[in-house]
Coordinates of C-alpha atoms and ligand atoms in Angstrom, one line a residue:
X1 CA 107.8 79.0 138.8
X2 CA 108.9 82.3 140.4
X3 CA 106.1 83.9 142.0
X4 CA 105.0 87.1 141.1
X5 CA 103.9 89.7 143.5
X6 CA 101.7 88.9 145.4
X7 CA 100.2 91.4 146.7
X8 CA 96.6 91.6 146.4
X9 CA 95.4 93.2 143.2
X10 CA 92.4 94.6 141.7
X11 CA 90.2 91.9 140.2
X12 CA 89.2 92.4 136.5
X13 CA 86.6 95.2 135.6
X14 CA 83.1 93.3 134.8
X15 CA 82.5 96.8 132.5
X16 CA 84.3 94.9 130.0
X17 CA 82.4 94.5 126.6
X18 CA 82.7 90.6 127.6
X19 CA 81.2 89.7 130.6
X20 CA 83.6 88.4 133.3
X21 CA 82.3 85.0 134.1
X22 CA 82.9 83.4 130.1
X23 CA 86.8 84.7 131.0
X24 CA 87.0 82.9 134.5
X25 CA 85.0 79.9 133.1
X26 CA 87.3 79.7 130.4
X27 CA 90.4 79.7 132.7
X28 CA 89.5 76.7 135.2
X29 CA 88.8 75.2 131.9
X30 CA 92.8 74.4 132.3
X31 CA 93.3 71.1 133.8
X32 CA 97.4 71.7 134.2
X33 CA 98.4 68.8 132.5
X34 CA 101.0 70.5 130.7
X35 CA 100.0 68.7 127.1
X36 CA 100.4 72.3 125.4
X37 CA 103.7 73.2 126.3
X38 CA 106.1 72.1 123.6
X39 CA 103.7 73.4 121.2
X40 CA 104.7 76.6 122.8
X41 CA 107.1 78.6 120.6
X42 CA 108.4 80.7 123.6
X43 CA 108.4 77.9 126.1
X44 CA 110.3 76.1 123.5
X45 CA 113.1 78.9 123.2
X46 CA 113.2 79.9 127.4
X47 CA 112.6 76.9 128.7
X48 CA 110.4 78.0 131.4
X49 CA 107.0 77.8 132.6
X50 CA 106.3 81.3 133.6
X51 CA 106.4 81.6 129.5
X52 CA 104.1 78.9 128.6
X53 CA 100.4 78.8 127.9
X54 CA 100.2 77.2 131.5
X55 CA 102.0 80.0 133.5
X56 CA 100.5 83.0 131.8
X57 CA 96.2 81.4 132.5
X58 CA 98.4 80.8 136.4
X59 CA 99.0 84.4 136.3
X60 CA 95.5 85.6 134.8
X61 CA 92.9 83.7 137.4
X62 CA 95.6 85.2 139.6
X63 CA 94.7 88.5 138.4
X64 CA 91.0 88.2 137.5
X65 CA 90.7 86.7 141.3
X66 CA 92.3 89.6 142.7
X67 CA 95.0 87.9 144.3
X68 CA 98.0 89.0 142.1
X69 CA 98.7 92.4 141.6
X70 CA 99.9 92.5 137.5
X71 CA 103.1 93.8 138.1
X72 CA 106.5 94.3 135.7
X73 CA 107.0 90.5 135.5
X74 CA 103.7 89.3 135.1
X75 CA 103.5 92.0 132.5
X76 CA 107.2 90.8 130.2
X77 CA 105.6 86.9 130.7
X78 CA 102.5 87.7 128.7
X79 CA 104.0 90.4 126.2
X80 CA 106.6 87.7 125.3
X81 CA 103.5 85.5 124.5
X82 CA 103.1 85.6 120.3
X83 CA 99.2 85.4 120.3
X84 CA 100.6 82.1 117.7
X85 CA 97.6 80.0 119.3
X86 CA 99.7 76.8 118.9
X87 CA 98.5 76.3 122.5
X88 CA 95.4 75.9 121.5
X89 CA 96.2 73.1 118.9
X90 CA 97.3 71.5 121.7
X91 CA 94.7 71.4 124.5
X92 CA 92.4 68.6 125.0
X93 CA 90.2 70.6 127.6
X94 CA 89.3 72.9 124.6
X95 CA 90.7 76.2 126.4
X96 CA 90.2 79.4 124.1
X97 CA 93.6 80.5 125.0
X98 CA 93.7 83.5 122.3
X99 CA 90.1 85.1 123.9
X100 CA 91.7 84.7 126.9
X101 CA 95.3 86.3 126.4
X102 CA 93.0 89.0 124.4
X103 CA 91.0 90.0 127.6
X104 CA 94.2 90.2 129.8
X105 CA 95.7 92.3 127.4
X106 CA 92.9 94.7 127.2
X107 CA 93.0 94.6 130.8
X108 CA 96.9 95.5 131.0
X109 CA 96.2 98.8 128.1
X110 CA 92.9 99.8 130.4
X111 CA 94.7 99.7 134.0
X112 CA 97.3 102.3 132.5
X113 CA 100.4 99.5 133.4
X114 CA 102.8 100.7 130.9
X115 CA 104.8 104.4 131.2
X116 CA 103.0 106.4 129.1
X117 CA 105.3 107.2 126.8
X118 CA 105.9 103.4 125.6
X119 CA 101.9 103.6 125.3
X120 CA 102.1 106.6 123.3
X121 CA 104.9 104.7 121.4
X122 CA 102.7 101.5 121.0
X123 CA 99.9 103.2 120.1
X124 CA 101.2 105.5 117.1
X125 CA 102.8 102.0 115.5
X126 CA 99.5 100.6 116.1
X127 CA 97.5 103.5 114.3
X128 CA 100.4 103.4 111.3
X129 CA 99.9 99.5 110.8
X130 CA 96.5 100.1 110.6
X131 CA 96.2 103.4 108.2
X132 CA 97.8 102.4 105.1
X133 CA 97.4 106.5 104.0
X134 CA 100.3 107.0 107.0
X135 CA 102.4 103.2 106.5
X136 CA 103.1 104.1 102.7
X137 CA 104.3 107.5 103.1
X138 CA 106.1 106.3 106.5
X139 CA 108.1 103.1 104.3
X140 CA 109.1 105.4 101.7
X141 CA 110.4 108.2 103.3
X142 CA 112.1 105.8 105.6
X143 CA 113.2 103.7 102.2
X144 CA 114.4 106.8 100.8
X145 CA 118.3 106.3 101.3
X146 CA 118.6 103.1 100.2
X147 CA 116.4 104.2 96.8
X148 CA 119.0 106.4 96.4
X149 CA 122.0 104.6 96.6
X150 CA 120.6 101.7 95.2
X151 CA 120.2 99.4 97.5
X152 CA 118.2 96.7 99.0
X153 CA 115.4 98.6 100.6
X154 CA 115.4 98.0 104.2
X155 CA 112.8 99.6 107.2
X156 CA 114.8 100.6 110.3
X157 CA 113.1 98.2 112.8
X158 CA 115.7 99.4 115.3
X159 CA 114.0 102.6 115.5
X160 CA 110.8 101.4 115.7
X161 CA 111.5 99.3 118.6
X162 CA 112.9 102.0 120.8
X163 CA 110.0 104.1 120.5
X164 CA 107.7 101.2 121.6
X165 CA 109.9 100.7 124.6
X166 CA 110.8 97.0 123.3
X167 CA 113.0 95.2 126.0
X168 CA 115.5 93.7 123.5
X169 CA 117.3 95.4 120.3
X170 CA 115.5 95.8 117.0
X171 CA 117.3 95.1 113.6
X172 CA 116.4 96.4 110.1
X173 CA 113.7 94.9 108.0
X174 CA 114.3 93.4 104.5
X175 CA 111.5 94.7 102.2
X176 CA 111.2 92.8 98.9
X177 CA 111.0 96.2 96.6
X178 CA 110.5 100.0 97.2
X179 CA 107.4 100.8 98.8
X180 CA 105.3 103.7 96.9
X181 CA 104.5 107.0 98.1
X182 CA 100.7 105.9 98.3
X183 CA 98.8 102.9 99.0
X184 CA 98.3 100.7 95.9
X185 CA 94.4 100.2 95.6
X186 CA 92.3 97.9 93.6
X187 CA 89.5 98.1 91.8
X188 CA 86.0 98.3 93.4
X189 CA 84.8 96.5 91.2
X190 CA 86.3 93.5 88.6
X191 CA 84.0 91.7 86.4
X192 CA 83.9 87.6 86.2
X193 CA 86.1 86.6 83.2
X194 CA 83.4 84.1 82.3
X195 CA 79.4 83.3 83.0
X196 CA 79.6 84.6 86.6
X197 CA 79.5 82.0 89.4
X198 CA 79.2 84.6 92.3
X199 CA 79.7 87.7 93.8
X200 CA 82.4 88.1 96.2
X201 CA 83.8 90.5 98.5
X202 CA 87.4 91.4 98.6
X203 CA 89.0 92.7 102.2
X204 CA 91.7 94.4 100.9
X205 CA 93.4 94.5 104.1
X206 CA 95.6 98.0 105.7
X207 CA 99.4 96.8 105.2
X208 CA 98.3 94.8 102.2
X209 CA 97.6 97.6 99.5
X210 CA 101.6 98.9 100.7
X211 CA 104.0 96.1 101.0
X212 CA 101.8 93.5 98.9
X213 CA 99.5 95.0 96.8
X214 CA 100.7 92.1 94.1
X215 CA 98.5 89.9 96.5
X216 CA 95.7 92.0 96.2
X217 CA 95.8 92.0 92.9
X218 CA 96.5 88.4 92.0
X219 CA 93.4 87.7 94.2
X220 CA 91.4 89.9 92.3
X221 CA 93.1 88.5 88.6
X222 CA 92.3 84.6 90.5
X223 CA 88.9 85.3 91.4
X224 CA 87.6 87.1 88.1
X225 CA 89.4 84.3 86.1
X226 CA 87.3 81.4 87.7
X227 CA 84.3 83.4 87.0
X228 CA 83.7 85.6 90.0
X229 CA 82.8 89.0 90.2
X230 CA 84.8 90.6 92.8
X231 CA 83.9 93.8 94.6
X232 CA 86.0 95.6 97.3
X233 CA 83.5 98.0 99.0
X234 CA 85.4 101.3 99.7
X235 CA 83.7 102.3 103.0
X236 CA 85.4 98.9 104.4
X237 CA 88.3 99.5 107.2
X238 CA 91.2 97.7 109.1
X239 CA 89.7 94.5 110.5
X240 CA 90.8 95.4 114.1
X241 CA 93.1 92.3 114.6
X242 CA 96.3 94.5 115.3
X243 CA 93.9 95.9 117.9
X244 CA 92.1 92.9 119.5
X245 CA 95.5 91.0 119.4
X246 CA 97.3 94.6 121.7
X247 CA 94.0 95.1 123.9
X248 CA 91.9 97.6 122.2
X249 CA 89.1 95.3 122.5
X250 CA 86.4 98.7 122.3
X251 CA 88.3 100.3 119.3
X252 CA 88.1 96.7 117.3
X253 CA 84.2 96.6 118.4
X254 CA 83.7 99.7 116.8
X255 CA 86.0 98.6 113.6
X256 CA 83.6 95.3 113.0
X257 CA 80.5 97.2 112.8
X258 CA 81.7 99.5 110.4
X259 CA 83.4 96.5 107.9
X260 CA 80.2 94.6 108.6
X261 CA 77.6 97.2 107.4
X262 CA 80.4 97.7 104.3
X263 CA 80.5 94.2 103.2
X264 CA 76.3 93.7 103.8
X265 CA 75.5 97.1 101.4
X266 CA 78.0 95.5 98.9
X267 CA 75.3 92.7 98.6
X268 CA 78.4 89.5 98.1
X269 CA 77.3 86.0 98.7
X270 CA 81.3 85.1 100.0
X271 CA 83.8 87.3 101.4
X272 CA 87.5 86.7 100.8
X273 CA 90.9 87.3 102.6
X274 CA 94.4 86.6 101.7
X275 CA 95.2 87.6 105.5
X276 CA 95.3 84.5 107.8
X277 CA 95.4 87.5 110.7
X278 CA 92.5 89.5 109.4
X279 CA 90.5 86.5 108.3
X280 CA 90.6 84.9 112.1
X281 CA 89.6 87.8 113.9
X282 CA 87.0 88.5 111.3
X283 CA 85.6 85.4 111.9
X284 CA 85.9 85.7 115.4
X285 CA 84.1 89.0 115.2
X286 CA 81.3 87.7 117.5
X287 CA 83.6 87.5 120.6
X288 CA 83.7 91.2 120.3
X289 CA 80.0 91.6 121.4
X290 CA 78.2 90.7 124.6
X291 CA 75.9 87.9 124.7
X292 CA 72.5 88.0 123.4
X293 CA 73.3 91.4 121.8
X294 CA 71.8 92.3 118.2
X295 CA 75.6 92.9 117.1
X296 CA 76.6 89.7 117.9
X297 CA 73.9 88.2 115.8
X298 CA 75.5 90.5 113.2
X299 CA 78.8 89.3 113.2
X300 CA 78.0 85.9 113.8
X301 CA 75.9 85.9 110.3
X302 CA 78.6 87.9 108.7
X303 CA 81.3 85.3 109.9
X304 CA 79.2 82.4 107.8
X305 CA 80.3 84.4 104.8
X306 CA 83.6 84.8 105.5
X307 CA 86.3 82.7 103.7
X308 CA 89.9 82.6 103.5
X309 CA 90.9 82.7 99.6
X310 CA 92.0 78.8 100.4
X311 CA 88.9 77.5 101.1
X312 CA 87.6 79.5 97.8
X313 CA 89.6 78.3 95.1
X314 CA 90.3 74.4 94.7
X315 CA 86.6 74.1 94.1
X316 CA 86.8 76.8 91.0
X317 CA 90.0 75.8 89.9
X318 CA 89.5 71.9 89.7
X319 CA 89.1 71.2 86.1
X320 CA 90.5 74.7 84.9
X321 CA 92.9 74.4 82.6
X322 CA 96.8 75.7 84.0
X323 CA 100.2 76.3 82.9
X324 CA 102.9 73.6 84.2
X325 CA 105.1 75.6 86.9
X326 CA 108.5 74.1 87.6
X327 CA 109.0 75.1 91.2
X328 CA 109.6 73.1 94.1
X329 CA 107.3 74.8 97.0
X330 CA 107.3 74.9 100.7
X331 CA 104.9 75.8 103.2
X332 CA 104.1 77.5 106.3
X333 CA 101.1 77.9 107.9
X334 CA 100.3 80.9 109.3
X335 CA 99.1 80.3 113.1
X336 CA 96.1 82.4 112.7
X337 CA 95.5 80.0 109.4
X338 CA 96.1 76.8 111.4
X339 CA 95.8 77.7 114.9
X340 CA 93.1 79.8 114.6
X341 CA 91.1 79.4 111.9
X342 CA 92.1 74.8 111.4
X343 CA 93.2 75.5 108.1
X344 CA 95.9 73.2 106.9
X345 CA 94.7 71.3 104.5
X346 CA 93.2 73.6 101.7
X347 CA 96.5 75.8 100.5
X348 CA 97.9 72.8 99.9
X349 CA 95.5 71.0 98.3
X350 CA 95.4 74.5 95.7
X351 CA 98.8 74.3 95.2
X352 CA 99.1 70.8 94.7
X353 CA 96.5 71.4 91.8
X354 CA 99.2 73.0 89.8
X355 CA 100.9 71.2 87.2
X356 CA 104.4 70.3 87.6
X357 CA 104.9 72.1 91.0
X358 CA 106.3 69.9 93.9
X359 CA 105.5 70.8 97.0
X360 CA 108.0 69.3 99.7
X361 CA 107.2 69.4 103.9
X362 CA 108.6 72.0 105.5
X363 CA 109.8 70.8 109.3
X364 CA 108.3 72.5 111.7
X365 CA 105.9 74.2 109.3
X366 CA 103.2 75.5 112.1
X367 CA 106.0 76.7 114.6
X368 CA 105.4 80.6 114.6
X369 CA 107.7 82.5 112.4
X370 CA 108.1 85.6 115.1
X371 CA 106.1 88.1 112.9
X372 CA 102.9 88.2 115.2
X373 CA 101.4 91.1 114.3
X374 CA 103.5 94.1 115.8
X375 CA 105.3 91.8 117.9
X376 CA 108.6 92.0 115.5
X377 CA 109.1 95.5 117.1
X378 CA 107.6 95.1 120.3
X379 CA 109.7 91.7 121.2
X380 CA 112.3 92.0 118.7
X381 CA 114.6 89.2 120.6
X382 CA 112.0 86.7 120.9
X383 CA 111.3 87.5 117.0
X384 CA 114.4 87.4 115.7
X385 CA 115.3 83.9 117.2
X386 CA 111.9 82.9 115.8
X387 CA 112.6 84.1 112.4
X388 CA 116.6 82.3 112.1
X389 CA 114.7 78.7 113.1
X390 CA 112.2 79.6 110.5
X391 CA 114.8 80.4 108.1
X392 CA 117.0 77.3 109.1
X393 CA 114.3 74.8 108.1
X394 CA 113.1 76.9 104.7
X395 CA 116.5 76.3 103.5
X396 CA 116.9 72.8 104.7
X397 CA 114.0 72.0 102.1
X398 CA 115.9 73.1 98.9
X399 CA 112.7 74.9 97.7
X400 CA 112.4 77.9 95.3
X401 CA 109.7 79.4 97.0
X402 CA 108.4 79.3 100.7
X403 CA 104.4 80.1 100.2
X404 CA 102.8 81.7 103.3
X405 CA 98.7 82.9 103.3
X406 CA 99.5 85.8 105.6
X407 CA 101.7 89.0 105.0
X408 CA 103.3 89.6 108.5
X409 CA 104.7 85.8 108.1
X410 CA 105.6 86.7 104.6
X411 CA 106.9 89.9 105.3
X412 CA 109.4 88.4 108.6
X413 CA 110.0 85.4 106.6
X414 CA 111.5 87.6 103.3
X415 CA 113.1 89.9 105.6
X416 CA 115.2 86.7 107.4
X417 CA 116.1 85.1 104.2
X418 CA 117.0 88.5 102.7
X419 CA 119.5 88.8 105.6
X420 CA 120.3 85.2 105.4
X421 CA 121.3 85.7 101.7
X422 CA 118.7 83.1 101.0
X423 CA 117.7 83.0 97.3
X424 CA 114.2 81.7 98.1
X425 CA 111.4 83.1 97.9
X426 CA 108.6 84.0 99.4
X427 CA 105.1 84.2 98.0
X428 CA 101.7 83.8 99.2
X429 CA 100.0 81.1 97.6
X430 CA 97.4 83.1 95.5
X431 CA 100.5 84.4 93.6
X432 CA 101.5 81.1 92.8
X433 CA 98.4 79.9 92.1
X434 CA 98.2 83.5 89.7
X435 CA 101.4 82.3 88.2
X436 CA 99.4 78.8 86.5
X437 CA 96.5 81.0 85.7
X438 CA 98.1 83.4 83.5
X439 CA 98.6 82.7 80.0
X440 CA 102.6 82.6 79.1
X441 CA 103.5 85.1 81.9
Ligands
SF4_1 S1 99.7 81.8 122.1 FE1 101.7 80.8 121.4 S2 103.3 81.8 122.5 FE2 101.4 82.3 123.6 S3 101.2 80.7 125.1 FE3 100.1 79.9 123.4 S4 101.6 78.7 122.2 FE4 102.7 80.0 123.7
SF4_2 S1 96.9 71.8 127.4 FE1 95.1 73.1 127.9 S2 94.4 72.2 129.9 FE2 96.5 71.5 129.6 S3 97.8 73.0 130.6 FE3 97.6 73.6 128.5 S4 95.9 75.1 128.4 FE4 95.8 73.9 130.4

């Protein structure tokens, strides 16, 4: 491994909202055995340790012991880190690698490391992801062109990335239809199709509502079909992941609290997401909150109610009479799904309910696609790679449809086999499963 400098650095603040000794205890948790490292997407691609899940804990106890001063390099090895988790998966000594990469990062935004102008840059594509009243407007104004001369809509991705000082050169990115001036909404409140089985909450998510309301929706149609009453309470906000996952550990605090009191006044016995990356760091909402404290008993009840829409539906739908779909299906899991949340089995045990639908392995199904949150603009190279060896093994399973239960994987995914000039699809599973549900269409 190169060594980074070495000079003596400052160690970690303790004023962080976690205390300091559950991050240290968590990194000599790592034995160095090394067990995690072809799970590693980027140590897969570069080959080398400083970008595995073993280099970059090297580099933080480095850090939080002071010894290591976080300089450019130690900086590029853990921004080129996805966040995928697939580390995780991997370890036997149980290391939480994604609190850990979380605390670094917050470290890296609080100690001012970046020129300010690529923080200004980061920061303004972190507040757009996560206002859908600024992303719609931004996607069709941006769309415009290609509206007008009737073509495929595309994003410029280039752009983005050289205003978030990305090292390597951003490309376009594929949208599967125009986006609308304004965010598409859904009801607050849908009633159960039949005698009501429960009341549950919707998180309608902040990129959803603009590049997939039809996911929204067909949760809602899904739900209120097998007898739920679905509410989305309106005073509900962006999750926080894009935040937690970039270092704005204080800002995502803040963001729980307010989703938790929305989702308690709403009164719902479960509460739904179709957003593998929303539905982990809800459920991880405790981690936000220092020991012992009352919020932190908050979020840890709230987190017993949390579901993702997989874990929901096979027990409504079993017995529930479906259309027969001819499609041969695919799947990915999302890392934040199967890394960080250990859900494999469920969306395929929905879509395997549907009549006449074959779902076929995908190879390599929980390697990271290079979506990542933000990290398509931020790492662009990295991403890009990612996304053509996602695309490589979609179309080596001669599906119709690739199904994915989390939109940044389904956006990236689209957009590669868009450019690819892939005919397949991709949908996330409650769309299919809409699809069996719906009578004749
Ligand atoms: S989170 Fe993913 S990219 Fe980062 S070290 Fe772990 S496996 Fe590698
Ligand atoms: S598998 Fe776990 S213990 Fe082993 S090197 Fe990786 S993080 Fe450390």
């Amino acid at each position: 491994m190169n060594t980074p400098n070495t000079k003596p650095g400052k160690p970690c603040e303790e004023s962080d909202s976690i205390a300091l000794a559950r991050l240290t205890d968590q990194i000599v948790e790592c034995i160095h055995c090394g067990l995690c490292l072809e799970s590693c997407p980027t140590y897969v691609e570069l080959g080398r340790e400083e970008d595995s899940p073993r280099g970059r804990i090297y580099f933080m106890r480095a850090v939080a012991e002071g010894k290591v001063e976080i300089d450019e390099s130690v900086r590029r090895h853990l921004d080129v880190c996805l966040g995928c988790r697939a580390c995780e998966t991997a370890c036997p000594s149980s290391v939480e690698y994604g609190y850990l990469l979380e605390r670094a990062r917050t470290h890296i935004e609080k100690t001012g490391q970046r020129p300010y102008l690529v923080r200004l840059g980061r920061r303004m594509l972190l507040e757009m992801f996560t206002h859908s009243g600024l992303l719609a407007p931004a996607l069709f104004f941006a769309t415009l062109p290609y509206r007008l001369l009737g073509k495929k809509p595309k994003a410029p991705g280039g752009i983005v990335s050289a205003i978030v000082g990305a090292s390597g050169k951003g490309g376009d990115l594929y949208l599967g239809s125009y986006p609308r001036f304004r965010p598409v909404r859904i009801p607050e409140r849908t009633p159960a199709r039949d005698q009501k089985k429960m009341r549950v909450g919707v998180v309608e998510g902040c990129v959803m509502p603009v590049l997939f309301s039809e996911v929204n929706r067909a949760t809602v149609r899904v739900l209120s079909a097998l007898a739920c009453e679905v509410v989305v309470p309106r005073a509900q906000g962006c999750c926080g992941a894009l935040h937690v996952h970039n270092g704005h550990t204080e800002a995502a605090a803040r963001m729980a609290l307010r989703n938790i009191e929305a989702f308690e006044e709403a009164g719902c016995d479960v509460v739904a997401i179709n957003s593998a990356g929303c539905g982990s760091t809800i459920k991880d909402y405790a981690n936000l909150f220092p020991d012992g404290s009352p919020e932190k008993e908050l979020a840890e009840k709230f987190a017993a109610k949390v579901k993702d829409i997989s874990q929901i539906i096979p027990d409504l739908l079993r017995d529930h009479p479906m259309r027969s779909l001819d499609l041969t299906v695919t799947y990915h899991d999302a890392c934040h799904l199967a890394h960080g949340q250990g859900i494999r089995d469920e969306p395929r045990e929905m879509l395997g309910m549907i009549p006449g639908l074959t779902l076929v392995p995908l190879p390599e199904s929980d390697h990271c696609c290079g979506s990542a949150g933000v990290y398509s603009f931020t790492e662009p190279d990295m991403a890009t790679r990612l996304q053509m060896r996602k695309v490589r093994n979609i179309e080596s399973t001669g599906a119709d449809v690739v199904a994915t239960g989390n939109p940044g994987c389904q956006m990236w995914i689209r957009s590669g086999l868009l450019s690819a000039g892939s005919k397949i699809q991709a949908l996330h599973p409650i769309e299919i499963v809409d699809m069996a549900l719906r009578d004749g269409g």
